[in-house]
Amino acid sequence: MRLIDSLVRTSRRRSPWLFHLNAGSCNGCDIELVACLTPRYDVEQLGIRLEGSPRHADIIVVSGPVTRTTRAALETVYAQVPDPKVVVALGSCPASCNVFAGSPTVEGPLDRILPVDVYVPGCPPRPDAIIAGIAEAIALLAEGGHA
Amino acid sequence: MTVGRALFQLLVFPGLLYAVPVAWLMLWMERKLTARLQGRIGPPFYQPFFDFVKLLAKRPLPRPPLQALAMSALPVLAVAGTLGALALLPVFPHSGGFTGDLVLLVALLEIPPLCAVLAGFVSRSIYGELGATREAVLSIAYSLPFLAALVALAAAANSLSLSVISQQAMWQVRLPALLALALCLPVKLRVNPFSVANAEQEIYAGATTEFEGPRLALWELAHGLEWVALTGLWAVLAFPAANAAWPLRAVVFVAISLALVLVLAAVAAATARLKLAQAARVYWLWGSALGVLAMVVAVVWP
Amino acid sequence: MSPVIPVGPYHPALEEPYKIELDCDGEAVREAHITVGFNFRAIEWLAERKNYTQDLALVERVCGICSNVHTLTFSRALEQLAGVEVPARAQHIRVVVHEAERLHSHLLWAGIAAEVIGFQTLFMTCFALREKVMDLLEAVSGNRVNYAMNKPGGVTRDIVDPGMVAATAQAIRTAMEREIIPVFTTDRTVRARCAGVGVLTRDEALAWGALGPVARASGLPQDIRKAAPYEIYDRLDFEVPVRPEGDVLARIVVRALEIVESCRIIEQAVDGMPAGPIDAGDFIPVPAGEACARIEGPRGEVFYYVASDGSDVPLRVRIRTPTFQNMPTVALMVREQTLADVPLIQASIDPCYSCTDR
Ligand code: SF4
């Protein structure tokens, strides 16, 4: 059992698949996340893949201050990701609503809606910081994500 | 073919024990080569293995019982079908086989695409259904050249036994037939320029969009095994040396399979995805031309 | 098969949430309906409640891809209200950053277009080249995205190493001409996917008010940099590429040629950069009145209207972005095309929904 346990833990560490959800972001964070896939940063080395379907994902990356119209989608997607899963808040927007705080159409910050495990601050964070944040999420994932 | 032999072929070589690690190896090679061609470093060697284990260890989402059953059974069936096809490959021609195993092989190879089509419909997602429809349309398009090539070989060898076919030289038939088969490989393996059925930017992951965790793991495995089986079939047909010693045959078989993976990955990396109609046309036109050519040669060339 | 296929609001081909619903007949599209508003953050509402300095940071975040365009237009509107002349050096720096942003935006778009037609390798090539532009922008502004370069009356940072900027622009131009343009224009699978797809005729483009590269790919030679030159554009030597075909391939070619032109503009702007101040000094709050400003963003004309009552909070800020104008043409272009073309066609206008929704 111990062996299987450690094998599972290692494989979770080595194969985190992301689903990215734009909850009303300005694109700044999104584009930096895409930059992580490209030759200079190439996160595929770490086994990281950006998946199109939430059902394939382990880590949900949310950018944007959560607008009223994206909230329902956020909740659906969260339910569609099989356990164990981890939520990463990408950028200042999901953390604090950033410059959009006080807007009548913004329902963030994200932790009002989903349990957030990792915050990656910055407007936008650099790709290096995003990768560091994902690495943090991976460590949580290996331990079984949040309950 | 004795029971012992059959079991050996199914479970050891070129079946389970050989095929599963090689499936992972091929999936890795494809991703790695693509990454290298794109100026990236790419995934580490063990990547497909860890992907598989991780997916297995995920908790499946709750689903209605009947759907859950179907969604679990289909990928299992796909894996089993491909393994069966692998076991029939006459890597060692004297190791048996039976008359008509060619027909069985063709049938078994059709199981994974069929399962994928059903999977798309069972999962009740619009994208799954679209992927399934595309899969179905394509399988009609590539079946003609694929079958024509095999039938031409069978006609030329005057036998429906794979091991007989794989031993006779008949290069005049074999060449066009091999070309036709090679043309069918990218679409059967769903790679560029014919990755229409799983076109991510159009329909997510196609038929497997709704699959999660262990069920998805099995699909990935089935996909890897398809790589092994199809490149293996091509490798067997491309090396018709009747009296080569068995170690040589085994080595050549593996070498040709792996080389083919590299070629397919390189082509995939250098092309864009065609549209359904364009892809189908390639097969109707070029694929069928090659297949028909092989058939004509098989009939008129004594 | 179900007749209505929803694409979005979350879909791998869409960079941002928005929705196209397609009435389909098999793989053929009969009719398309577009829904936007997922990114609506009420920025104009917020802008009327924050002071001008805060608004500068706010409009920068209308869009993370063309952030500089927003601060530039906003600053120009304020300068107009106050009747302030921007120092020559600041104008040159503004043009450098403005064009560098066009470079990164177009390269980003070229990458996305390649990705959408399943050409992963080309996507990677474009993004690898884009990193060079990002380095340039970072060297000039200190940021990779959201540069915070413009302020009313000038720019916030000087260009300390003009040689490096010119050299980078030249390197990008060479790479573009050697590596990327040939693939887009000659690769057979790319041509098979793009030529003759999603055609927007010249008349349609005119009638639907298309802007920017979309209009120029349909044979309309319109570009604010030529039509109503701002900053130093009237003194620069550059071409505005126009293609008559109106299909996706034409849009690709127009943007690719624009990248080459932008590199030339940067080289010229750096070359002729005079010494002097980079800032006209503080003039906020601006006197009462109203002003409009428009400039040519990467996606087309960006328009700002600012009304002031003389206090430090604007009365009204109105933002009209090019995607707002171009988006309806998608519904026109996808008609009678196949489902597989829809992601490409919607991507071909280089949509920016965070701009459109604001
Ligand atoms: S944190 Fe900044 S860059 Fe990221 S989405 Fe929000 S405003 Fe844009």
mmCIF file of N, CA and C in Angstrom, chain A residues 17-67:
data_model
loop_
_atom_site.group_PDB
_atom_site.id
_atom_site.type_symbol
_atom_site.label_atom_id
_atom_site.label_comp_id
_atom_site.label_asym_id
_atom_site.label_seq_id
_atom_site.Cartn_x
_atom_site.Cartn_y
_atom_site.Cartn_z
ATOM 1 N N TRP A 17 -2.519 18.714 -14.776
ATOM 2 C CA TRP A 17 -3.168 19.271 -15.964
ATOM 3 C C TRP A 17 -4.029 20.447 -15.515
ATOM 4 N N LEU A 18 -3.925 21.537 -16.278
ATOM 5 C CA LEU A 18 -4.607 22.758 -15.878
ATOM 6 C C LEU A 18 -5.867 22.988 -16.700
ATOM 7 N N PHE A 19 -6.834 23.600 -16.058
ATOM 8 C CA PHE A 19 -7.943 24.175 -16.806
ATOM 9 C C PHE A 19 -7.971 25.648 -16.453
ATOM 10 N N HIS A 20 -7.950 26.491 -17.472
ATOM 11 C CA HIS A 20 -7.901 27.918 -17.218
ATOM 12 C C HIS A 20 -9.269 28.529 -17.447
ATOM 13 N N LEU A 21 -9.691 29.331 -16.493
ATOM 14 C CA LEU A 21 -10.998 29.955 -16.619
ATOM 15 C C LEU A 21 -10.852 31.458 -16.461
ATOM 16 N N ASN A 22 -11.309 32.161 -17.468
ATOM 17 C CA ASN A 22 -11.238 33.612 -17.475
ATOM 18 C C ASN A 22 -12.542 34.155 -16.901
ATOM 19 N N ALA A 23 -12.470 34.697 -15.701
ATOM 20 C CA ALA A 23 -13.676 35.197 -15.051
ATOM 21 C C ALA A 23 -13.715 36.714 -15.129
ATOM 22 N N GLY A 24 -13.612 37.226 -16.351
ATOM 23 C CA GLY A 24 -13.673 38.666 -16.535
ATOM 24 C C GLY A 24 -12.339 39.358 -16.413
ATOM 25 N N SER A 25 -11.284 38.674 -16.788
ATOM 26 C CA SER A 25 -9.965 39.290 -16.658
ATOM 27 C C SER A 25 -9.707 40.235 -17.826
ATOM 28 N N CYS A 26 -8.597 40.976 -17.736
ATOM 29 C CA CYS A 26 -8.283 41.928 -18.798
ATOM 30 C C CYS A 26 -7.435 41.263 -19.862
ATOM 31 N N ASN A 27 -7.179 39.966 -19.774
ATOM 32 C CA ASN A 27 -6.348 39.225 -20.728
ATOM 33 C C ASN A 27 -4.889 39.251 -20.363
ATOM 34 N N GLY A 28 -4.494 40.171 -19.513
ATOM 35 C CA GLY A 28 -3.079 40.282 -19.169
ATOM 36 C C GLY A 28 -2.582 39.002 -18.521
ATOM 37 N N CYS A 29 -3.337 38.528 -17.528
ATOM 38 C CA CYS A 29 -2.934 37.305 -16.840
ATOM 39 C C CYS A 29 -3.026 36.114 -17.782
ATOM 40 N N ASP A 30 -4.060 36.088 -18.586
ATOM 41 C CA ASP A 30 -4.277 34.951 -19.481
ATOM 42 C C ASP A 30 -3.119 34.795 -20.445
ATOM 43 N N ILE A 31 -2.679 35.945 -20.959
ATOM 44 C CA ILE A 31 -1.636 35.854 -21.969
ATOM 45 C C ILE A 31 -0.315 35.424 -21.335
ATOM 46 N N GLU A 32 -0.108 35.820 -20.086
ATOM 47 C CA GLU A 32 1.111 35.380 -19.425
ATOM 48 C C GLU A 32 1.054 33.884 -19.119
ATOM 49 N N LEU A 33 -0.141 33.381 -18.882
ATOM 50 C CA LEU A 33 -0.279 31.937 -18.679
ATOM 51 C C LEU A 33 0.038 31.192 -19.972
ATOM 52 N N VAL A 34 -0.435 31.741 -21.086
ATOM 53 C CA VAL A 34 -0.128 31.109 -22.380
ATOM 54 C C VAL A 34 1.376 31.162 -22.637
ATOM 55 N N ALA A 35 1.980 32.292 -22.242
ATOM 56 C CA ALA A 35 3.427 32.409 -22.455
ATOM 57 C C ALA A 35 4.186 31.298 -21.738
ATOM 58 N N CYS A 36 3.615 30.789 -20.649
ATOM 59 C CA CYS A 36 4.280 29.700 -19.924
ATOM 60 C C CYS A 36 4.420 28.437 -20.769
ATOM 61 N N LEU A 37 3.544 28.287 -21.772
ATOM 62 C CA LEU A 37 3.586 27.070 -22.591
ATOM 63 C C LEU A 37 4.629 27.164 -23.691
ATOM 64 N N THR A 38 5.076 28.373 -23.968
ATOM 65 C CA THR A 38 5.870 28.597 -25.172
ATOM 66 C C THR A 38 7.345 28.308 -24.920
ATOM 67 N N PRO A 39 8.128 28.245 -25.998
ATOM 68 C CA PRO A 39 9.491 27.728 -25.863
ATOM 69 C C PRO A 39 10.305 28.306 -24.701
ATOM 70 N N ARG A 40 10.165 29.583 -24.394
ATOM 71 C CA ARG A 40 11.062 30.100 -23.366
ATOM 72 C C ARG A 40 10.788 29.472 -22.002
ATOM 73 N N TYR A 41 9.540 29.268 -21.671
ATOM 74 C CA TYR A 41 9.220 28.745 -20.338
ATOM 75 C C TYR A 41 8.886 27.251 -20.380
ATOM 76 N N ASP A 42 8.223 26.819 -21.444
ATOM 77 C CA ASP A 42 7.934 25.407 -21.697
ATOM 78 C C ASP A 42 7.591 24.589 -20.461
ATOM 79 N N VAL A 43 6.400 24.794 -19.909
ATOM 80 C CA VAL A 43 6.044 24.050 -18.712
ATOM 81 C C VAL A 43 5.753 22.577 -18.986
ATOM 82 N N GLU A 44 5.745 22.176 -20.243
ATOM 83 C CA GLU A 44 5.504 20.747 -20.501
ATOM 84 C C GLU A 44 6.631 19.900 -19.917
ATOM 85 N N GLN A 45 7.795 20.503 -19.747
ATOM 86 C CA GLN A 45 8.888 19.807 -19.058
ATOM 87 C C GLN A 45 8.460 19.273 -17.707
ATOM 88 N N LEU A 46 7.573 20.024 -17.062
ATOM 89 C CA LEU A 46 7.134 19.635 -15.723
ATOM 90 C C LEU A 46 5.895 18.756 -15.792
ATOM 91 N N GLY A 47 5.538 18.352 -17.006
ATOM 92 C CA GLY A 47 4.350 17.526 -17.166
ATOM 93 C C GLY A 47 3.065 18.328 -17.165
ATOM 94 N N ILE A 48 3.189 19.665 -17.166
ATOM 95 C CA ILE A 48 1.998 20.505 -17.117
ATOM 96 C C ILE A 48 1.367 20.599 -18.498
ATOM 97 N N ARG A 49 0.065 20.436 -18.536
ATOM 98 C CA ARG A 49 -0.651 20.573 -19.797
ATOM 99 C C ARG A 49 -1.860 21.449 -19.577
ATOM 100 N N LEU A 50 -2.199 22.255 -20.574
ATOM 101 C CA LEU A 50 -3.412 23.054 -20.506
ATOM 102 C C LEU A 50 -4.493 22.252 -21.211
ATOM 103 N N GLU A 51 -5.538 21.878 -20.485
ATOM 104 C CA GLU A 51 -6.557 21.013 -21.056
ATOM 105 C C GLU A 51 -7.777 21.828 -21.478
ATOM 106 N N GLY A 52 -8.470 21.371 -22.511
ATOM 107 C CA GLY A 52 -9.653 22.084 -22.967
ATOM 108 C C GLY A 52 -10.898 21.716 -22.186
ATOM 109 N N SER A 53 -10.891 20.555 -21.578
ATOM 110 C CA SER A 53 -12.088 20.095 -20.887
ATOM 111 C C SER A 53 -11.819 20.043 -19.385
ATOM 112 N N PRO A 54 -12.694 20.652 -18.573
ATOM 113 C CA PRO A 54 -12.455 20.644 -17.124
ATOM 114 C C PRO A 54 -12.422 19.228 -16.555
ATOM 115 N N ARG A 55 -13.067 18.292 -17.230
ATOM 116 C CA ARG A 55 -13.087 16.930 -16.692
ATOM 117 C C ARG A 55 -11.722 16.265 -16.730
ATOM 118 N N HIS A 56 -10.838 16.798 -17.529
ATOM 119 C CA HIS A 56 -9.507 16.214 -17.613
ATOM 120 C C HIS A 56 -8.532 16.867 -16.638
ATOM 121 N N ALA A 57 -8.985 17.903 -15.935
ATOM 122 C CA ALA A 57 -8.025 18.764 -15.239
ATOM 123 C C ALA A 57 -7.803 18.365 -13.787
ATOM 124 N N ASP A 58 -6.681 18.841 -13.246
ATOM 125 C CA ASP A 58 -6.382 18.695 -11.822
ATOM 126 C C ASP A 58 -6.382 20.047 -11.123
ATOM 127 N N ILE A 59 -5.919 21.064 -11.843
ATOM 128 C CA ILE A 59 -5.764 22.383 -11.239
ATOM 129 C C ILE A 59 -6.635 23.370 -12.008
ATOM 130 N N ILE A 60 -7.445 24.139 -11.294
ATOM 131 C CA ILE A 60 -8.261 25.164 -11.945
ATOM 132 C C ILE A 60 -7.568 26.500 -11.730
ATOM 133 N N VAL A 61 -7.225 27.146 -12.830
ATOM 134 C CA VAL A 61 -6.578 28.446 -12.737
ATOM 135 C C VAL A 61 -7.607 29.503 -13.102
ATOM 136 N N VAL A 62 -7.888 30.401 -12.175
ATOM 137 C CA VAL A 62 -8.909 31.422 -12.424
ATOM 138 C C VAL A 62 -8.243 32.787 -12.491
ATOM 139 N N SER A 63 -8.548 33.531 -13.554
ATOM 140 C CA SER A 63 -8.086 34.911 -13.629
ATOM 141 C C SER A 63 -9.307 35.806 -13.706
ATOM 142 N N GLY A 64 -9.149 37.063 -13.332
ATOM 143 C CA GLY A 64 -10.257 38.005 -13.416
ATOM 144 C C GLY A 64 -10.998 38.134 -12.100
ATOM 145 N N PRO A 65 -11.730 39.260 -11.963
ATOM 146 C CA PRO A 65 -12.371 39.578 -10.684
ATOM 147 C C PRO A 65 -13.714 38.890 -10.468
ATOM 148 N N VAL A 66 -14.085 37.945 -11.304
ATOM 149 C CA VAL A 66 -15.364 37.233 -11.264
ATOM 150 C C VAL A 66 -16.534 38.189 -11.504
ATOM 151 N N THR A 67 -16.882 38.334 -12.749
ATOM 152 C CA THR A 67 -18.017 39.176 -13.091
ATOM 153 C C THR A 67 -19.300 38.395 -12.850
#
